[in-house]
Backbone as CSV, one residue per row, in Angstrom:
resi,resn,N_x,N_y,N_z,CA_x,CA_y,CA_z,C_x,C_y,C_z
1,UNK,-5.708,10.973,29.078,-5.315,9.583,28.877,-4.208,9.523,27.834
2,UNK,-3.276,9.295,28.150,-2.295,8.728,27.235,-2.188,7.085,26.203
3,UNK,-1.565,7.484,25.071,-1.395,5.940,24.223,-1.063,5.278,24.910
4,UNK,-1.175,3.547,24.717,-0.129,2.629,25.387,0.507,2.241,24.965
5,UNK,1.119,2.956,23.199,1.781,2.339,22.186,2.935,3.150,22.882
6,UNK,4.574,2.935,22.930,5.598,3.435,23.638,5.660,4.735,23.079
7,UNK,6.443,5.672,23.452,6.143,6.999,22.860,7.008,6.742,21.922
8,UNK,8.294,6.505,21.641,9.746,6.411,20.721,8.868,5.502,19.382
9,UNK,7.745,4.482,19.589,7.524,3.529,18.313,6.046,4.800,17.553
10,UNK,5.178,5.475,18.807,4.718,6.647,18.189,5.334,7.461,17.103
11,UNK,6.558,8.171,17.832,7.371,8.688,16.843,7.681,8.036,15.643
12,UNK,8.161,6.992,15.478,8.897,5.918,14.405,7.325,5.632,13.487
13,UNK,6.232,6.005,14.048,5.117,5.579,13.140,4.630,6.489,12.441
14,UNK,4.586,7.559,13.383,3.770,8.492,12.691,4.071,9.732,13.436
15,UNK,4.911,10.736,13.820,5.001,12.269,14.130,5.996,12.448,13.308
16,UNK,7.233,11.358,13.396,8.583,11.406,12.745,8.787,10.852,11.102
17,UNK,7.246,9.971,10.974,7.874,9.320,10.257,7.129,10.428,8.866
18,UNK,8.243,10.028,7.502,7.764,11.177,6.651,7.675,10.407,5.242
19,UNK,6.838,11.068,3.934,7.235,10.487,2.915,8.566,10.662,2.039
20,UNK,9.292,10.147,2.090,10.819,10.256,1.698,10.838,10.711,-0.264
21,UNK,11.986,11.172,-0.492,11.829,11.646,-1.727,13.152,11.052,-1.951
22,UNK,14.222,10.840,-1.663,15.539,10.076,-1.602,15.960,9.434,-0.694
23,UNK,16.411,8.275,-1.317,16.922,7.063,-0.660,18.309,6.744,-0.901
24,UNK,19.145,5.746,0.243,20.790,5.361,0.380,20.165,4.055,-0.503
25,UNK,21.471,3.310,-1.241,21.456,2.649,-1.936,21.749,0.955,-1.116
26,UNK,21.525,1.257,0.095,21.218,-0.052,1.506,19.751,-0.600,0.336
27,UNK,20.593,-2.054,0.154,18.916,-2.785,-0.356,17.505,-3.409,0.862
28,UNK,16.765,-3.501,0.399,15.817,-4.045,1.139,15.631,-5.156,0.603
29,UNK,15.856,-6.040,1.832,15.554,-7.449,1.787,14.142,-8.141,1.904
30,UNK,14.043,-9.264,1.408,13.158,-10.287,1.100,12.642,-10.253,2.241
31,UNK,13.447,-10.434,3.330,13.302,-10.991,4.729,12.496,-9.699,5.193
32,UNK,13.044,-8.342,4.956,12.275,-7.145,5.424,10.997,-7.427,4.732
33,UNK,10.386,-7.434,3.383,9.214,-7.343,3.309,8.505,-9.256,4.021
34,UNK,8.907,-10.052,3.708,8.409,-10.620,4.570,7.619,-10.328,6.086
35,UNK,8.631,-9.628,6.699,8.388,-9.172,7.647,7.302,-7.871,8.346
36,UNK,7.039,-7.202,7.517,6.545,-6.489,6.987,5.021,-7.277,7.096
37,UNK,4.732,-7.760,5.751,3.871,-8.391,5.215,3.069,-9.157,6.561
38,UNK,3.899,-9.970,7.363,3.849,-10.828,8.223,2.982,-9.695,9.350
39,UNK,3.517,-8.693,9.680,2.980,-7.668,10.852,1.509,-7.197,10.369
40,UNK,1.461,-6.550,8.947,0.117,-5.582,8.770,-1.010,-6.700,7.923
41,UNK,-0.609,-7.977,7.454,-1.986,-8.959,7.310,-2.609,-8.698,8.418
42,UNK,-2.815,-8.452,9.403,-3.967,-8.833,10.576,-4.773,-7.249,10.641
43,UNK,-4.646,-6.263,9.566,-4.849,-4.924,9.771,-6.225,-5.791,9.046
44,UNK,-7.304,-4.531,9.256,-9.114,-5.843,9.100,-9.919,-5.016,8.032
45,UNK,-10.186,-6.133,7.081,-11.035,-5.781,6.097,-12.421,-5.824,5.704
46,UNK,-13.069,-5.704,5.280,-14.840,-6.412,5.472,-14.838,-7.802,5.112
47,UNK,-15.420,-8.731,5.775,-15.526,-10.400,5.712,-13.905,-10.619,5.261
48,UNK,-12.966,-9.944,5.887,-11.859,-10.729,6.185,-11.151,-10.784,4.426
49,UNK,-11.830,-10.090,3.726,-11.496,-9.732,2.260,-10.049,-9.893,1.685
50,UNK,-8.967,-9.184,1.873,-7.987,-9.102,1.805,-7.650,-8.943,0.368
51,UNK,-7.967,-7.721,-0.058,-7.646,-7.669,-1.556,-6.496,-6.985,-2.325
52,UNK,-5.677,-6.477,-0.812,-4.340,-6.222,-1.800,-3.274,-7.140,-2.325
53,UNK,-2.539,-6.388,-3.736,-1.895,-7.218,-4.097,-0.186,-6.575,-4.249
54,UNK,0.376,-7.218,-3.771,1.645,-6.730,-3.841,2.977,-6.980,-5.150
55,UNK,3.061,-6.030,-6.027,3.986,-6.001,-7.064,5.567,-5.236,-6.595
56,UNK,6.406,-6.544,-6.231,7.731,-5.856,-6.044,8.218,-5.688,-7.292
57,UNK,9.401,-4.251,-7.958,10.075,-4.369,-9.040,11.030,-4.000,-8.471
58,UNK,11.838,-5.553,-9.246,13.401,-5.349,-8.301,13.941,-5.362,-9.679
59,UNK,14.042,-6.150,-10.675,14.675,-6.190,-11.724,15.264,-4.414,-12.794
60,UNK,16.027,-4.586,-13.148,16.415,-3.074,-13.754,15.915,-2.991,-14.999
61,UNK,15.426,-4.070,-15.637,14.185,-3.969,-16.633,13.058,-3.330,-16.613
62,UNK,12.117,-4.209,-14.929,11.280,-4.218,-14.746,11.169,-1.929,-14.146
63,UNK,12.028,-2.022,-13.465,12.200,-0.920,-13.130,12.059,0.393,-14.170
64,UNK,12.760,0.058,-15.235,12.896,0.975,-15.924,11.277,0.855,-16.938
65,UNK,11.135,-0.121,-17.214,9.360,-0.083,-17.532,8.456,0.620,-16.655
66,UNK,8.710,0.717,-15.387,8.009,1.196,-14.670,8.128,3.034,-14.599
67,UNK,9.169,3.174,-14.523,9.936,4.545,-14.703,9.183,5.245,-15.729
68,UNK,8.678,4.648,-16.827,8.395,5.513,-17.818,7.079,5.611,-17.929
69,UNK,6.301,5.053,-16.609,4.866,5.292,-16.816,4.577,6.210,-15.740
70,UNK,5.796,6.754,-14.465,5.657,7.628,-13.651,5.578,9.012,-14.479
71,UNK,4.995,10.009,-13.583,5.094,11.020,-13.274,5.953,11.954,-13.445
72,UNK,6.734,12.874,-14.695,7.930,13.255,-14.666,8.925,13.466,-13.168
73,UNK,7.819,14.278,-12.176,8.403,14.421,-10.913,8.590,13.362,-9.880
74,UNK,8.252,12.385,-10.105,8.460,10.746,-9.625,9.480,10.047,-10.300
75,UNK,9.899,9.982,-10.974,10.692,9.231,-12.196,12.145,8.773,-11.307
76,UNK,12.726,10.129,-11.215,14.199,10.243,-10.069,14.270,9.331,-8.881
77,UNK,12.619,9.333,-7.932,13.292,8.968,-6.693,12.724,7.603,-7.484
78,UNK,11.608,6.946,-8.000,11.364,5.961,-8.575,12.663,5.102,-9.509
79,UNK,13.101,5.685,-10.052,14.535,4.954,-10.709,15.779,4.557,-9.278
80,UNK,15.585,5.499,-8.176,16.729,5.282,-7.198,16.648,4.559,-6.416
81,UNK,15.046,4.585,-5.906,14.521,3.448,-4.336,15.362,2.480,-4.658
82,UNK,15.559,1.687,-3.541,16.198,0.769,-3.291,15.084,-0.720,-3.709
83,UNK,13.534,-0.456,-3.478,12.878,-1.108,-3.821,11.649,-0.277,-4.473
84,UNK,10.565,-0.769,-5.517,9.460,-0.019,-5.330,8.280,-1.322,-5.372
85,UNK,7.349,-0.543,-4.571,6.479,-1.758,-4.791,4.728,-0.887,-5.708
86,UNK,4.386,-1.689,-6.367,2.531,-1.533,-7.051,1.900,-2.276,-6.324
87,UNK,1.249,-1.469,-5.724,0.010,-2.179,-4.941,-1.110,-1.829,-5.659
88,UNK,-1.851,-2.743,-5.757,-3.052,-3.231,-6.336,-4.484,-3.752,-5.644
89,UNK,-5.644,-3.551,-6.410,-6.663,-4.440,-6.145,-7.021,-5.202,-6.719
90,UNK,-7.393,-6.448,-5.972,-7.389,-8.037,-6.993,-9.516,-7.770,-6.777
91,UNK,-9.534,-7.721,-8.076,-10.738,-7.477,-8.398,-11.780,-8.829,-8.557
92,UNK,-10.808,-10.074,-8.016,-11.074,-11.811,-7.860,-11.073,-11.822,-6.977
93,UNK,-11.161,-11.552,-5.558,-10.483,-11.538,-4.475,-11.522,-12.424,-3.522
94,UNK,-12.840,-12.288,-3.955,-14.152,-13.057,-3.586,-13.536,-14.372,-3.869
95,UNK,-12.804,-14.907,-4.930,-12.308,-16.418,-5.257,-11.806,-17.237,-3.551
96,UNK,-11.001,-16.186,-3.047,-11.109,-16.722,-1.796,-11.735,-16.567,-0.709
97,UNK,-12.650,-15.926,-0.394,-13.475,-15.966,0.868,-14.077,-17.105,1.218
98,UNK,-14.486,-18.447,0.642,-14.702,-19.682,1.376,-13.299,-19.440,2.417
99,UNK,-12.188,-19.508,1.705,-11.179,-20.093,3.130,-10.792,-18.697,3.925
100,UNK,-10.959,-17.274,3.512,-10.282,-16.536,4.595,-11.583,-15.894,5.487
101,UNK,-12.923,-16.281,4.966,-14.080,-16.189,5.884,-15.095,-17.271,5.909
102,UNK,-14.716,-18.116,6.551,-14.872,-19.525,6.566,-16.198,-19.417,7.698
103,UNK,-16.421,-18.539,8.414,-17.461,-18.402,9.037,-18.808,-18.462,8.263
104,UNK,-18.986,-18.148,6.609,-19.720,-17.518,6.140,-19.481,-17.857,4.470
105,UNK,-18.857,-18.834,4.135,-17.973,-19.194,2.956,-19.133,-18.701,1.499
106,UNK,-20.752,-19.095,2.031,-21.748,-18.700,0.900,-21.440,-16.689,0.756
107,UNK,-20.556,-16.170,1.502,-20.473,-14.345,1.352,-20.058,-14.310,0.192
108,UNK,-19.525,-14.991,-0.891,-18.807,-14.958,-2.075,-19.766,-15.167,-3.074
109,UNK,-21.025,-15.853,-3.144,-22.402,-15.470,-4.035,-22.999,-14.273,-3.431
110,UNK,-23.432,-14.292,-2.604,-24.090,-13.510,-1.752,-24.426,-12.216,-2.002
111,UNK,-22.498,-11.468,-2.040,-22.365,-10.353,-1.764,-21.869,-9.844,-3.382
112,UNK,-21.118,-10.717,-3.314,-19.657,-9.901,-4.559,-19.490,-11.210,-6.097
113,UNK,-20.869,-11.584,-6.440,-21.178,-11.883,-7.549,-20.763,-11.058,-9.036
114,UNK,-21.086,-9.910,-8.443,-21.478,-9.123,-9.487,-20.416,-8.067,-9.550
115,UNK,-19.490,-8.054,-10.520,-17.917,-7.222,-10.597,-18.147,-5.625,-10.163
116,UNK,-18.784,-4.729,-10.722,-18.673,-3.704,-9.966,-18.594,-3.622,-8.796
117,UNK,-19.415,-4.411,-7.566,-19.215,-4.673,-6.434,-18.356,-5.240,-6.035
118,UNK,-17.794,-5.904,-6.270,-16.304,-6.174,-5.937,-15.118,-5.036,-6.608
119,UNK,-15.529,-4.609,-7.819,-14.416,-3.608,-8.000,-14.230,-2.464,-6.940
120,UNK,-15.839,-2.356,-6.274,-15.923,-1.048,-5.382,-15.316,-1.349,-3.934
121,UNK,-15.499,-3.024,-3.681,-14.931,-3.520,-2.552,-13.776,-3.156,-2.338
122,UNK,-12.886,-3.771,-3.716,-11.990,-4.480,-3.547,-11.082,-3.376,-3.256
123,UNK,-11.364,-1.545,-4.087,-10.466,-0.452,-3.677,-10.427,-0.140,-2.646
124,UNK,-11.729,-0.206,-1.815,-11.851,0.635,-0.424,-10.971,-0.438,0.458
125,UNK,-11.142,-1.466,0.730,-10.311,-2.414,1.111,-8.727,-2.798,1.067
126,UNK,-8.256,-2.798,-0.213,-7.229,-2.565,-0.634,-6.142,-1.461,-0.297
127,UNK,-6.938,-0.387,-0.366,-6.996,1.266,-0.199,-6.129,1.257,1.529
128,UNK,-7.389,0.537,2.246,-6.913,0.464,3.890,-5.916,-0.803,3.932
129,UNK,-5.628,-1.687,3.359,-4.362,-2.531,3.555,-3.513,-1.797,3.112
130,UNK,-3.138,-0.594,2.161,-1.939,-0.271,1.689,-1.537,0.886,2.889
131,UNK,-2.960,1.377,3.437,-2.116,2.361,4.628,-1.287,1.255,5.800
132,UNK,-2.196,0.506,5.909,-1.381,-0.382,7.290,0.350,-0.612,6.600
133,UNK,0.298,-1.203,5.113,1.348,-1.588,4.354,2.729,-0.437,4.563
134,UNK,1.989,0.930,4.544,2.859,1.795,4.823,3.293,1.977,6.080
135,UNK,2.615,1.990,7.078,3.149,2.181,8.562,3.268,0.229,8.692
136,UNK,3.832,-0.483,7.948,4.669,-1.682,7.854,6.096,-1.334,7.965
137,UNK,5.971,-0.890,6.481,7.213,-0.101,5.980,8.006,0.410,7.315
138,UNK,7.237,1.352,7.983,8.023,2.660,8.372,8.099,1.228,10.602
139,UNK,7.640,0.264,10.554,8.078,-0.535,11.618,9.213,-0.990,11.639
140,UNK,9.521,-1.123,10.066,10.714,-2.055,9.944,11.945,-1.382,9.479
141,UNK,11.749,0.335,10.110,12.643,1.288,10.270,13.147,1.440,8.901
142,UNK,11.879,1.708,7.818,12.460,1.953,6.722,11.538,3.515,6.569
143,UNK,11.879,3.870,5.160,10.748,5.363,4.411,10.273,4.385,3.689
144,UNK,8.581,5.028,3.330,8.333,4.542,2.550,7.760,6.123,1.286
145,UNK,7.309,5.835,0.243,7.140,6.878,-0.493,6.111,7.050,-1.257
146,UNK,4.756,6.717,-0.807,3.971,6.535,-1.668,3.746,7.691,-2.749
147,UNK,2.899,7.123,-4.297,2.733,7.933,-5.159,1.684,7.510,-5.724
148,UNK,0.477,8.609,-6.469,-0.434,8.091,-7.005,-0.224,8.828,-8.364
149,UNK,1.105,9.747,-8.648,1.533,10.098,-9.837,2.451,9.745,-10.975
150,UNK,1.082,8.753,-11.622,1.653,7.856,-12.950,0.658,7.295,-13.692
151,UNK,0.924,6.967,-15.014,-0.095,6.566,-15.764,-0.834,5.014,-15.234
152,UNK,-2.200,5.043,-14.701,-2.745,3.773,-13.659,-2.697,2.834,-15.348
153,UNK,-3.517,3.339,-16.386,-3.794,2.289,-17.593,-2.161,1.621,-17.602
154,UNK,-1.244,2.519,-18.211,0.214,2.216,-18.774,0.397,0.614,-17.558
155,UNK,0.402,1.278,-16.326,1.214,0.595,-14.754,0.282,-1.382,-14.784
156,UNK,-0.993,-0.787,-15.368,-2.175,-1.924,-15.239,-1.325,-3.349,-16.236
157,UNK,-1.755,-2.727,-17.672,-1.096,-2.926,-18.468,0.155,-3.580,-18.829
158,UNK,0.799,-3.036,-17.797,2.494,-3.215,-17.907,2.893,-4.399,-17.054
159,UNK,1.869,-4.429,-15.659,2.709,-5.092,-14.542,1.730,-5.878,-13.876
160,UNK,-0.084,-5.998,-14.531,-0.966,-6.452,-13.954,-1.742,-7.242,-14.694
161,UNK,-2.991,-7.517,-14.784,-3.818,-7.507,-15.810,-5.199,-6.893,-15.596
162,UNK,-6.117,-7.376,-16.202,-7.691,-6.828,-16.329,-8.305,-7.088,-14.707
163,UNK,-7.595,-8.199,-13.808,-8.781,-8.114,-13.082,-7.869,-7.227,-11.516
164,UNK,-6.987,-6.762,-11.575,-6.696,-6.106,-10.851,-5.819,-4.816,-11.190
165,UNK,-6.630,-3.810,-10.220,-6.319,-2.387,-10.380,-5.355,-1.438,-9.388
166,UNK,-4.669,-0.859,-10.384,-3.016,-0.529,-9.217,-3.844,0.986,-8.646
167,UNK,-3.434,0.943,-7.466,-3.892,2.109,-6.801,-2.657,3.011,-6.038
168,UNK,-1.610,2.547,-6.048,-0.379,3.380,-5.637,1.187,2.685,-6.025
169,UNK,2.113,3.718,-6.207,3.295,2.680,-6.377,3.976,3.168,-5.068
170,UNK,4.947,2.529,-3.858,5.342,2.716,-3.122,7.135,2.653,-3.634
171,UNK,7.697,3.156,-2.878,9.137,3.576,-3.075,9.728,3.441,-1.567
172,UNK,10.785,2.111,-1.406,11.019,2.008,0.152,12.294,1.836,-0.298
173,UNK,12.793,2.768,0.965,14.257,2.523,1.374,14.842,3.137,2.486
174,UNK,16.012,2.938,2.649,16.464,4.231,3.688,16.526,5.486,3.461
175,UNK,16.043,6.282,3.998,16.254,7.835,3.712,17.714,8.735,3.325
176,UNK,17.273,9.184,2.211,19.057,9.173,1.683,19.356,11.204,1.941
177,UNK,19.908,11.728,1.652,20.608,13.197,1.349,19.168,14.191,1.203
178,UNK,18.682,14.827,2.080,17.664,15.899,1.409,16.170,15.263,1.231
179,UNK,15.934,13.938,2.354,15.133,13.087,1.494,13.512,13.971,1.617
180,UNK,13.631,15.424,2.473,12.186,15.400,2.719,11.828,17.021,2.681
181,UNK,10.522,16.751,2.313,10.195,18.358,1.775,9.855,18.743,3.571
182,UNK,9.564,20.072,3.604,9.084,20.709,4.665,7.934,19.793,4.957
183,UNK,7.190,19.915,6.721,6.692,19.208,7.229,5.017,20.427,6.628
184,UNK,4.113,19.539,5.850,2.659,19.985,5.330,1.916,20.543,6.787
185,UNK,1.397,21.339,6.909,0.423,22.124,8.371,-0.920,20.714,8.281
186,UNK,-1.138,20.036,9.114,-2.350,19.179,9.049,-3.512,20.321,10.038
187,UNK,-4.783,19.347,9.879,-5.892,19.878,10.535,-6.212,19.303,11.866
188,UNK,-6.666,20.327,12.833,-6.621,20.059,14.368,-7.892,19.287,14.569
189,UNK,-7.505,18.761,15.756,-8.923,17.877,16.307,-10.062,18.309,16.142
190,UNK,-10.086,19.601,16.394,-11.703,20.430,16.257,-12.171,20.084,14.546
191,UNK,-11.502,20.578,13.792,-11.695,20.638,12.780,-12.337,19.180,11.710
192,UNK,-11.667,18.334,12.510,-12.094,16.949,11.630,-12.935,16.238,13.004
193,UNK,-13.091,15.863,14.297,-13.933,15.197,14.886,-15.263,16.078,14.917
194,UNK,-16.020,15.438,15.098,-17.650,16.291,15.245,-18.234,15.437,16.462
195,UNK,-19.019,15.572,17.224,-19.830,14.271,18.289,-20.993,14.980,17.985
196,UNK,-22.156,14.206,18.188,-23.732,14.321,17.617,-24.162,13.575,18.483
C-alpha cells in the first residue's frame, strides 16, 4: 500500500527535508508564520489542550540576548537565521479549556488543578505541537533548525516567565552555503515496531 500524501510533498516533509545549520539572509515573513501557524493548529492534543507557545525574536537586541544563552556551537547559526523562534509550554494553559474543549469545559478542575499536572501535560503536549510546528516550517518550503542546546533557566528568564517552560529554540530560514551535516543512519522498521 502506498501513502496518499503526493510523493514530491513526502519528500519536502520528511526524506529531503533536513535540520539546517546555515541560512540565506531571504527574511521570513509574518505572513509565512501565519501561515504556518494556520496549517499545524489542527495537529491534536489531549482535551484539545493546546499548550504551545510561540516566541518570535526578530529584534537585534532581542536576538543578541538570546545568542548568549545558546550553546557555544549554536550561537553562529542562531545569530544568522533569518528568524528564530522559543517554543514553550504555557504551564496556564487549563485557563482555556472551557472554550477550546467546550465539550467538557468542568476538564479544567477536574484534571489539571493541580500544577505539576499540568506542568507534565503541558510538555508532552507542547513537545507534539512543536514537531507538527516543524514539519509547518518545512510546508512552507522553509529549514527549520531545531535546538535544545542552551541555557533553558537563562532562555525562561530572559524571554518568558514562571508559568511557562521553553523546550526548544527553532532557527528558520532558507538553507544557505554548507547548510547540512551528513545524513544520521536511522533505525529500520523491525527494530522500532513490535505487534503483540
Amino acid at each position: 500500500m502506498s501513502l496518499v500524501l503526493d510523493p514530491a510533498a513526502q519528500d519536502l516533509l520528511f526524506r529531503e527535508a533536513r535540520s539546517a545549520n546555515t541560512f540565506t539572509d531571504e527574511p521570513v515573513t509574518d505572513e509565512q508564520v501565519q501561515a504556518i501557524y494556520d496549517l499545524v493548529k489542527y495537529g491534536p492534543t489531549a482535551f484539545n489542550q493546546t499548550p504551545l507557545r510561540i516566541t518570535l525574536v526578530r529584534s537585534p537586541e532581542a536576538r543578541e540576548r538570546l545568542v548568549a544563552h545558546m550553546a557555544e556551537g549554536n550561537r553562529p547559526k542562531t545569530a544568522s537565521a533569518p528568524l528564530v523562534a522559543i517554543l514553550s509550554a504555557d504551564n496556564e494553559f487549563h485557563e482555556e479549556l472551557p472554550h477550546l474543549f467546550p465539550a467538557a469545559p468542568q476538564i479544567k478542575d477536574i484534571f489539571f488543578s493541580e500544577r505539576p499536572v499540568r506542568e507534565n501535560a503541558a510538555a508532552l503536549n507542547a513537545a507534539l505541537q512543536a514537531a507538527y510546528f516543524i514539519v509547518g516550517v518545512r510546508a512552507a518550503g522553509l529549514a527549520a533548525g531545531p535546538m535544545t542546546g542552551f541555557d533553558f533557566e537563562g532562555v525562561r528568564k530572559e524571554f518568558l516567565d514562571d508559568d511557562h517552560t521553553p523546550l526548544m529554540v527553532v532557527n528558520i530560514g532558507r538553507p544557505g552555503p554548507d547548510a547540512w551535516y551528513p545524513r544520521s543512519p536511522r533505525l529500520e522498521f523491525d527494530q522500532v515496531v513490535k505487534t503483540v
